[in-house]
C-alpha positions as a Markdown table, in Angstrom:
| # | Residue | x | y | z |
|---|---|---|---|---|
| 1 | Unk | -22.0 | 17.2 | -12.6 |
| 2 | Unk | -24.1 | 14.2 | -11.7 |
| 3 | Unk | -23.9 | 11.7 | -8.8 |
| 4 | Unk | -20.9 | 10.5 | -7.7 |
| 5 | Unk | -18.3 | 13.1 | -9.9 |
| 6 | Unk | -16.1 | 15.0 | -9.0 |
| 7 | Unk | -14.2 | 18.2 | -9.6 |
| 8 | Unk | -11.6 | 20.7 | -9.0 |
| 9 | Unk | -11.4 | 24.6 | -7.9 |
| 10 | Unk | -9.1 | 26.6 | -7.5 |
| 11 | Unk | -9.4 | 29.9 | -5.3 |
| 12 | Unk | -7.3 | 31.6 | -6.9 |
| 13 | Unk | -8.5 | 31.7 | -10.5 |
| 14 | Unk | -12.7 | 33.4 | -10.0 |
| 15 | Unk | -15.6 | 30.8 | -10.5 |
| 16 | Unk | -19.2 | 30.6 | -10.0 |
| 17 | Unk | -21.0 | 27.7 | -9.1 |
| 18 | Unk | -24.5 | 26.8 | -9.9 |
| 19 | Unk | -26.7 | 24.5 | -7.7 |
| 20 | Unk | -30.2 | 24.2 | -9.4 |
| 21 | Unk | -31.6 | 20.9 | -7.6 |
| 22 | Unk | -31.6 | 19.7 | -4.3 |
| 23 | Unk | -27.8 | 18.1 | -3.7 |
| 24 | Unk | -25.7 | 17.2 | -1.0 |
| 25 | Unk | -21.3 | 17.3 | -1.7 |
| 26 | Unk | -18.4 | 16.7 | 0.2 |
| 27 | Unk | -15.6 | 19.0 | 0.0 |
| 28 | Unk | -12.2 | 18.7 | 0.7 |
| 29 | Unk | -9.7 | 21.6 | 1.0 |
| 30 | Unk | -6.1 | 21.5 | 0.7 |
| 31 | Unk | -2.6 | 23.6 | 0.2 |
| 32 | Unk | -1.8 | 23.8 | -3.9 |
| 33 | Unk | 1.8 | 23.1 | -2.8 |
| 34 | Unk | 1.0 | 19.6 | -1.3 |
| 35 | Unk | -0.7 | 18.6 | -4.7 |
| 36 | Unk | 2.6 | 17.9 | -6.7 |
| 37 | Unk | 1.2 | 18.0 | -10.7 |
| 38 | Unk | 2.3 | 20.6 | -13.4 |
| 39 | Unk | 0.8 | 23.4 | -13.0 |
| 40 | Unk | -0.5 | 23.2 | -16.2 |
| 41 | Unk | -2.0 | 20.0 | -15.6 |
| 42 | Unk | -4.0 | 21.2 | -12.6 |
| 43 | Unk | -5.2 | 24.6 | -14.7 |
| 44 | Unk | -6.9 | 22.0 | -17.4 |
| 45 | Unk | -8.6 | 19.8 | -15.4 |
| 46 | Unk | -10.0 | 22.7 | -13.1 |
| 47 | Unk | -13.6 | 23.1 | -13.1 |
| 48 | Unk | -13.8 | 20.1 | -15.4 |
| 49 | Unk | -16.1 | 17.1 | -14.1 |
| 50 | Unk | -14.0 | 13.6 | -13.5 |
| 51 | Unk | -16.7 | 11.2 | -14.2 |
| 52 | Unk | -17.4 | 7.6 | -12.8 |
| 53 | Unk | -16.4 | 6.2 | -16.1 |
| 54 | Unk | -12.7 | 7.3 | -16.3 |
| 55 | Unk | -10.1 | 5.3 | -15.4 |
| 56 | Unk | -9.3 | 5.9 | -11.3 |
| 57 | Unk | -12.5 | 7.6 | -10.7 |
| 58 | Unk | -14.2 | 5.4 | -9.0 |
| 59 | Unk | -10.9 | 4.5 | -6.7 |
| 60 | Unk | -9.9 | 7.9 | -5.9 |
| 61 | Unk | -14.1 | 8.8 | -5.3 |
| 62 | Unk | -14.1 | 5.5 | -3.2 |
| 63 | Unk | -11.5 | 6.8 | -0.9 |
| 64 | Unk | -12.4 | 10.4 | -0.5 |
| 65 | Unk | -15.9 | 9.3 | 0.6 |
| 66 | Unk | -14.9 | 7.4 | 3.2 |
| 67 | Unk | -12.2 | 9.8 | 4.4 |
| 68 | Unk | -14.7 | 12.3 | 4.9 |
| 69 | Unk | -17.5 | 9.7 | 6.6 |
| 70 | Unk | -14.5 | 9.2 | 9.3 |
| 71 | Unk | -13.0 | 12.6 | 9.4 |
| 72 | Unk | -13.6 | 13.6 | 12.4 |
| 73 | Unk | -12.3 | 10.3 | 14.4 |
| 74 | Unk | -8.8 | 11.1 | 12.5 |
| 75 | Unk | -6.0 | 13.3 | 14.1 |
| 76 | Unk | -2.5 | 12.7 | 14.3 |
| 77 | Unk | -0.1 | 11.3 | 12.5 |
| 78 | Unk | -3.2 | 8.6 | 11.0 |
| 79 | Unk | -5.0 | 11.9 | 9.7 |
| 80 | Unk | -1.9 | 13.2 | 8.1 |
| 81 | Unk | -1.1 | 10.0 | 6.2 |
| 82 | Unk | -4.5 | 9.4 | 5.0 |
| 83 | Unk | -4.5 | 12.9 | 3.8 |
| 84 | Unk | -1.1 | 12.2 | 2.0 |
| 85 | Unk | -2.3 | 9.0 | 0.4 |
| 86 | Unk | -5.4 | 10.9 | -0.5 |
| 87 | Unk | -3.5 | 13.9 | -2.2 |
| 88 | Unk | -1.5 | 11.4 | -3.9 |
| 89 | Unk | -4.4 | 9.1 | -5.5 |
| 90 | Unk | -6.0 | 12.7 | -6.8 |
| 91 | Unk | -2.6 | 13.2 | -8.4 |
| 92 | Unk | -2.5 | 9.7 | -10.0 |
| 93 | Unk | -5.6 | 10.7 | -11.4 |
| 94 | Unk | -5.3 | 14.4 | -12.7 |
| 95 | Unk | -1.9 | 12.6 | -14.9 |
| 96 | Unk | -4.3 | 9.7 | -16.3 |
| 97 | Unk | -6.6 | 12.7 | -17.2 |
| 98 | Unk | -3.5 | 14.4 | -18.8 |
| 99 | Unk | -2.0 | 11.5 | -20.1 |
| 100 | Unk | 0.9 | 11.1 | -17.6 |
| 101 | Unk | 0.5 | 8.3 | -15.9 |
| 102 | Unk | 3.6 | 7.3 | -15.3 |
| 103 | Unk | 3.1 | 5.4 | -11.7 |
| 104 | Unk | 6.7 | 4.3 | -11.4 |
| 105 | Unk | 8.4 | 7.7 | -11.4 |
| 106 | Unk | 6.6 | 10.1 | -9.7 |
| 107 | Unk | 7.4 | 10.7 | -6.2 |
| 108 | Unk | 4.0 | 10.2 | -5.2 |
| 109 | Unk | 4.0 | 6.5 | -6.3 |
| 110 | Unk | 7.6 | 6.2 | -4.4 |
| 111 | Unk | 5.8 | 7.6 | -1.4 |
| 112 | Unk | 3.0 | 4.9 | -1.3 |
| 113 | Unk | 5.5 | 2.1 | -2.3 |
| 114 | Unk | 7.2 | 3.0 | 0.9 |
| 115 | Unk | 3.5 | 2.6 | 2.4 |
| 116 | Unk | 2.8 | -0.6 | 1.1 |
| 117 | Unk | 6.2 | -1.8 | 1.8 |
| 118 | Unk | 5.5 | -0.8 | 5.6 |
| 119 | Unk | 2.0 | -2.8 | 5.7 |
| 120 | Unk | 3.6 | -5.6 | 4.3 |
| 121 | Unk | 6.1 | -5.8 | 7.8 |
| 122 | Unk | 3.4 | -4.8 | 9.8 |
| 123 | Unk | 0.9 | -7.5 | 8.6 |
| 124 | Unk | 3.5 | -10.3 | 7.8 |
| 125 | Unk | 1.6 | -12.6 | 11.0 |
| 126 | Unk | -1.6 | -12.4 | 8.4 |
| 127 | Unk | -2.2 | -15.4 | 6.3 |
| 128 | Unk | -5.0 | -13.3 | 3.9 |
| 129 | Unk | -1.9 | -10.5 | 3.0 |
| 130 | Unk | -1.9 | -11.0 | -0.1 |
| 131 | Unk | -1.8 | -8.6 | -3.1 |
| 132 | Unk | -5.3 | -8.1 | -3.6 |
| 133 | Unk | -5.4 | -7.6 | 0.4 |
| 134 | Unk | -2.8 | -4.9 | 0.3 |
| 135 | Unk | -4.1 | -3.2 | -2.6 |
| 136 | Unk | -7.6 | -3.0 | -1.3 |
| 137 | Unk | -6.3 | -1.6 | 2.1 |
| 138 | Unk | -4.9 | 2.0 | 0.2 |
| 139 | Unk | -7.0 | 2.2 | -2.6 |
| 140 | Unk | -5.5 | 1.1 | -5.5 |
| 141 | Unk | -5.9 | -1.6 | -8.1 |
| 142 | Unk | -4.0 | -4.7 | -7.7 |
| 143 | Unk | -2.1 | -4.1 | -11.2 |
| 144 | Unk | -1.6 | -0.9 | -10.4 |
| 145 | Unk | -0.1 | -2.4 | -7.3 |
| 146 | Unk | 2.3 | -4.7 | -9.3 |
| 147 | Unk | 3.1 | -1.5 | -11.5 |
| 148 | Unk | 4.4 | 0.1 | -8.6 |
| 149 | Unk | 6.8 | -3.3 | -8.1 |
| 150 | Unk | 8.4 | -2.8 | -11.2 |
| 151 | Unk | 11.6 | -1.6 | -10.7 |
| 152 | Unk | 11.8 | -3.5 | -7.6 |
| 153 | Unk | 14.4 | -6.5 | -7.2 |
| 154 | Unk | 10.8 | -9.0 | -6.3 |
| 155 | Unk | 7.1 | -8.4 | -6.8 |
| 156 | Unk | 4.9 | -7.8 | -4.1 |
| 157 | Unk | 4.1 | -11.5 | -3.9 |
| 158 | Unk | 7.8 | -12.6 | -3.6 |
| 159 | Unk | 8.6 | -9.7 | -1.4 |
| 160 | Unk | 5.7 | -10.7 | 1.3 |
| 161 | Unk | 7.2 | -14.7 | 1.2 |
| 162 | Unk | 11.1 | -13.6 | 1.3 |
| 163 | Unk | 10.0 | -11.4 | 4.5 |
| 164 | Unk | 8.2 | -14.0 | 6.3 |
| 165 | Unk | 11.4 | -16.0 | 5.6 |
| 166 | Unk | 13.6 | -14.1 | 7.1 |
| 167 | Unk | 11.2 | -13.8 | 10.2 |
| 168 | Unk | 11.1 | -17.2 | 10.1 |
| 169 | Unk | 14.7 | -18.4 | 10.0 |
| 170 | Unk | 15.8 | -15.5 | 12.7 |
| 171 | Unk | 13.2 | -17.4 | 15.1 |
| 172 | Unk | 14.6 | -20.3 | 14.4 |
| 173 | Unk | 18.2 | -19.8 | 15.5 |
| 174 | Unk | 16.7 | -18.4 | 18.9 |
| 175 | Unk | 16.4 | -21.1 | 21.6 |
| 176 | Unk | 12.5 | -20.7 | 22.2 |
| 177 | Unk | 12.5 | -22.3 | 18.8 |
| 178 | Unk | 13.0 | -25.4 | 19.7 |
| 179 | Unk | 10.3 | -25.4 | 22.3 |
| 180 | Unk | 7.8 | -23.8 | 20.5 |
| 181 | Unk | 8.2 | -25.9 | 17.6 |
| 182 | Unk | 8.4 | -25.5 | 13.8 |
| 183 | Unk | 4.9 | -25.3 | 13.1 |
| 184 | Unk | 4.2 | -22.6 | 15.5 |
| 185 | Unk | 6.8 | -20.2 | 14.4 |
| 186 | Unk | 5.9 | -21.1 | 10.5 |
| 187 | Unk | 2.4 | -19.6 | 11.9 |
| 188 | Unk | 3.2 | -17.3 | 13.5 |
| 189 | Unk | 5.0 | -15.3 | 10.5 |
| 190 | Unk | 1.7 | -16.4 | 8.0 |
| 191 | Unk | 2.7 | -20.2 | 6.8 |
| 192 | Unk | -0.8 | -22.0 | 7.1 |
| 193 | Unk | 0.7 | -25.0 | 5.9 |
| 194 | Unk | 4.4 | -26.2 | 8.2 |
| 195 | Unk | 5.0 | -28.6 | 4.9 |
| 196 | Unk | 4.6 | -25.7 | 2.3 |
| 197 | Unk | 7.1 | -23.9 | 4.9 |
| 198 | Unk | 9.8 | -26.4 | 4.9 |
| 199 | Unk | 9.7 | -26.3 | 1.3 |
| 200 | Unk | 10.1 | -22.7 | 0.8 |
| 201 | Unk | 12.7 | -21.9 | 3.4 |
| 202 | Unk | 14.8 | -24.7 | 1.8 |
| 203 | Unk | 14.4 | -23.1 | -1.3 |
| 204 | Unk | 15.1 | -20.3 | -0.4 |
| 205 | Unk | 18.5 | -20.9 | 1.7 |
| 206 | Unk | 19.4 | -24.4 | 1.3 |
| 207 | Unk | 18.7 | -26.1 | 4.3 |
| 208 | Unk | 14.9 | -27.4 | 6.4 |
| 209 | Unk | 13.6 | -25.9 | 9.3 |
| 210 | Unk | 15.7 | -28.8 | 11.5 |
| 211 | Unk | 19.0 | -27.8 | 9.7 |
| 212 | Unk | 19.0 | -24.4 | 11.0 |
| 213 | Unk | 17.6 | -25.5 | 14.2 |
| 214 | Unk | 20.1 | -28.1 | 14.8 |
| 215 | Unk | 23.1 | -25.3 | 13.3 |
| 216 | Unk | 21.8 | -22.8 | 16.0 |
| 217 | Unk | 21.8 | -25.7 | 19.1 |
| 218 | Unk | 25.4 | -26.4 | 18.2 |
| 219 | Unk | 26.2 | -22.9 | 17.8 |
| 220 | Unk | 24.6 | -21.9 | 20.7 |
| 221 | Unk | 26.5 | -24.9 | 22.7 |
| 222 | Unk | 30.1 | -24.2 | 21.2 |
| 223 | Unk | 29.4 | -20.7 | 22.8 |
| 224 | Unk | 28.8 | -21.9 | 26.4 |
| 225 | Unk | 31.4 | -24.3 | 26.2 |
């Protein structure tokens, strides 16, 4: 093994290892169960050296090194799910390796789809999300990102504008809308631009920001009355 590879072991199958230099490596340990690949898979890539040439190397090595740099900050429910994602980027790579790499139906890949999906609510105020920001925030590439969007009714670049949408034109019927202002919710929900808003939203339900605004006030009136 040289710099920067990595490899597998198994404790139940008997190896030696052989350290003749000076060398410093950081291991990780981790239930067999929790790594869901054939078994077969896992017996031929054990003791085998992933090098920083093959495909997801680099991404998976990438990740693992800094999981271990901030190991000891991480507990909880954070530590658990970066171990998950970590367990489930090794996976990704022991099927390219095997010539599996199937990222839309494991359920690994359905596991960080749900993950992504959740960062995208979370970070809809953000104008940077974007896909290259998402993809760069758990590990992967961007086209392995749009991969995992496949079989989903809109890619992750319509998904993110049809939420902040929908953000949008629920604020919009609320009374502190019309206070606040157009331009201020259309930030507040990622929309840089309250002109490339007003476009959107009326493609994507018919009417301007003033059309719901003015349908809520009525609304909201007839109810009183």
């Amino acid at each position: 093994m040289g710099p920067g590879e990595l490899s597998l072991s198994d404790p139940s199958r008997p190896f030696r290892r052989e350290l003749r230099c000076p060398f410093r490596f950081l291991s990780f340990q981790f239930p067999r169960a929790d790594l869901r690949v054939r078994d077969g898979d896992l017996r031929a890539v054990t003791a085998t050296a992933f090098a920083r040439t093959d495909g997801c190397h680099r991404l998976v090595a990438s990740y693992l090194s800094r999981l271990g740099r901030s190991a000891a900050e991480l507990e909880g429910p954070v530590g658990h799910q970066l171990g998950r994602t970590a367990l489930d980027l090794l996976a990704m790579l022991i099927d390219e390796r095997c010539g599996r790499f199937a990222p839309q139906a494991p359920d690994r890949a359905a596991a960080l789809l749900v993950r992504v999906m959740d960062r995208i609510v979370r970070h809809l105020g953000d104008p940077e999300l974007s896909p290259a920001a998402i993809a760069a925030a758990h590990f992967i590439s961007v086209r392995y990102l749009h991969v995992l969007f496949r079989a989903e009714e809109l890619s992750v670049g319509r998904r993110i504008r049809a939420e902040r949408l929908r953000r949008c034109r629920q604020e919009l019927l609320e009374p502190a809308a019309a206070r606040d202002g157009v331009a201020a919710v259309a930030r507040r929900w990622g929309f840089v631009s309250p002109s490339h808003f007003s476009r959107a939203l009326r493609e994507e339900y018919g009417q301007s920001p003033r059309d719901w605004q003015k349908w809520a006030s009525e609304r909201n009136a007839s109810a009183a009355a």
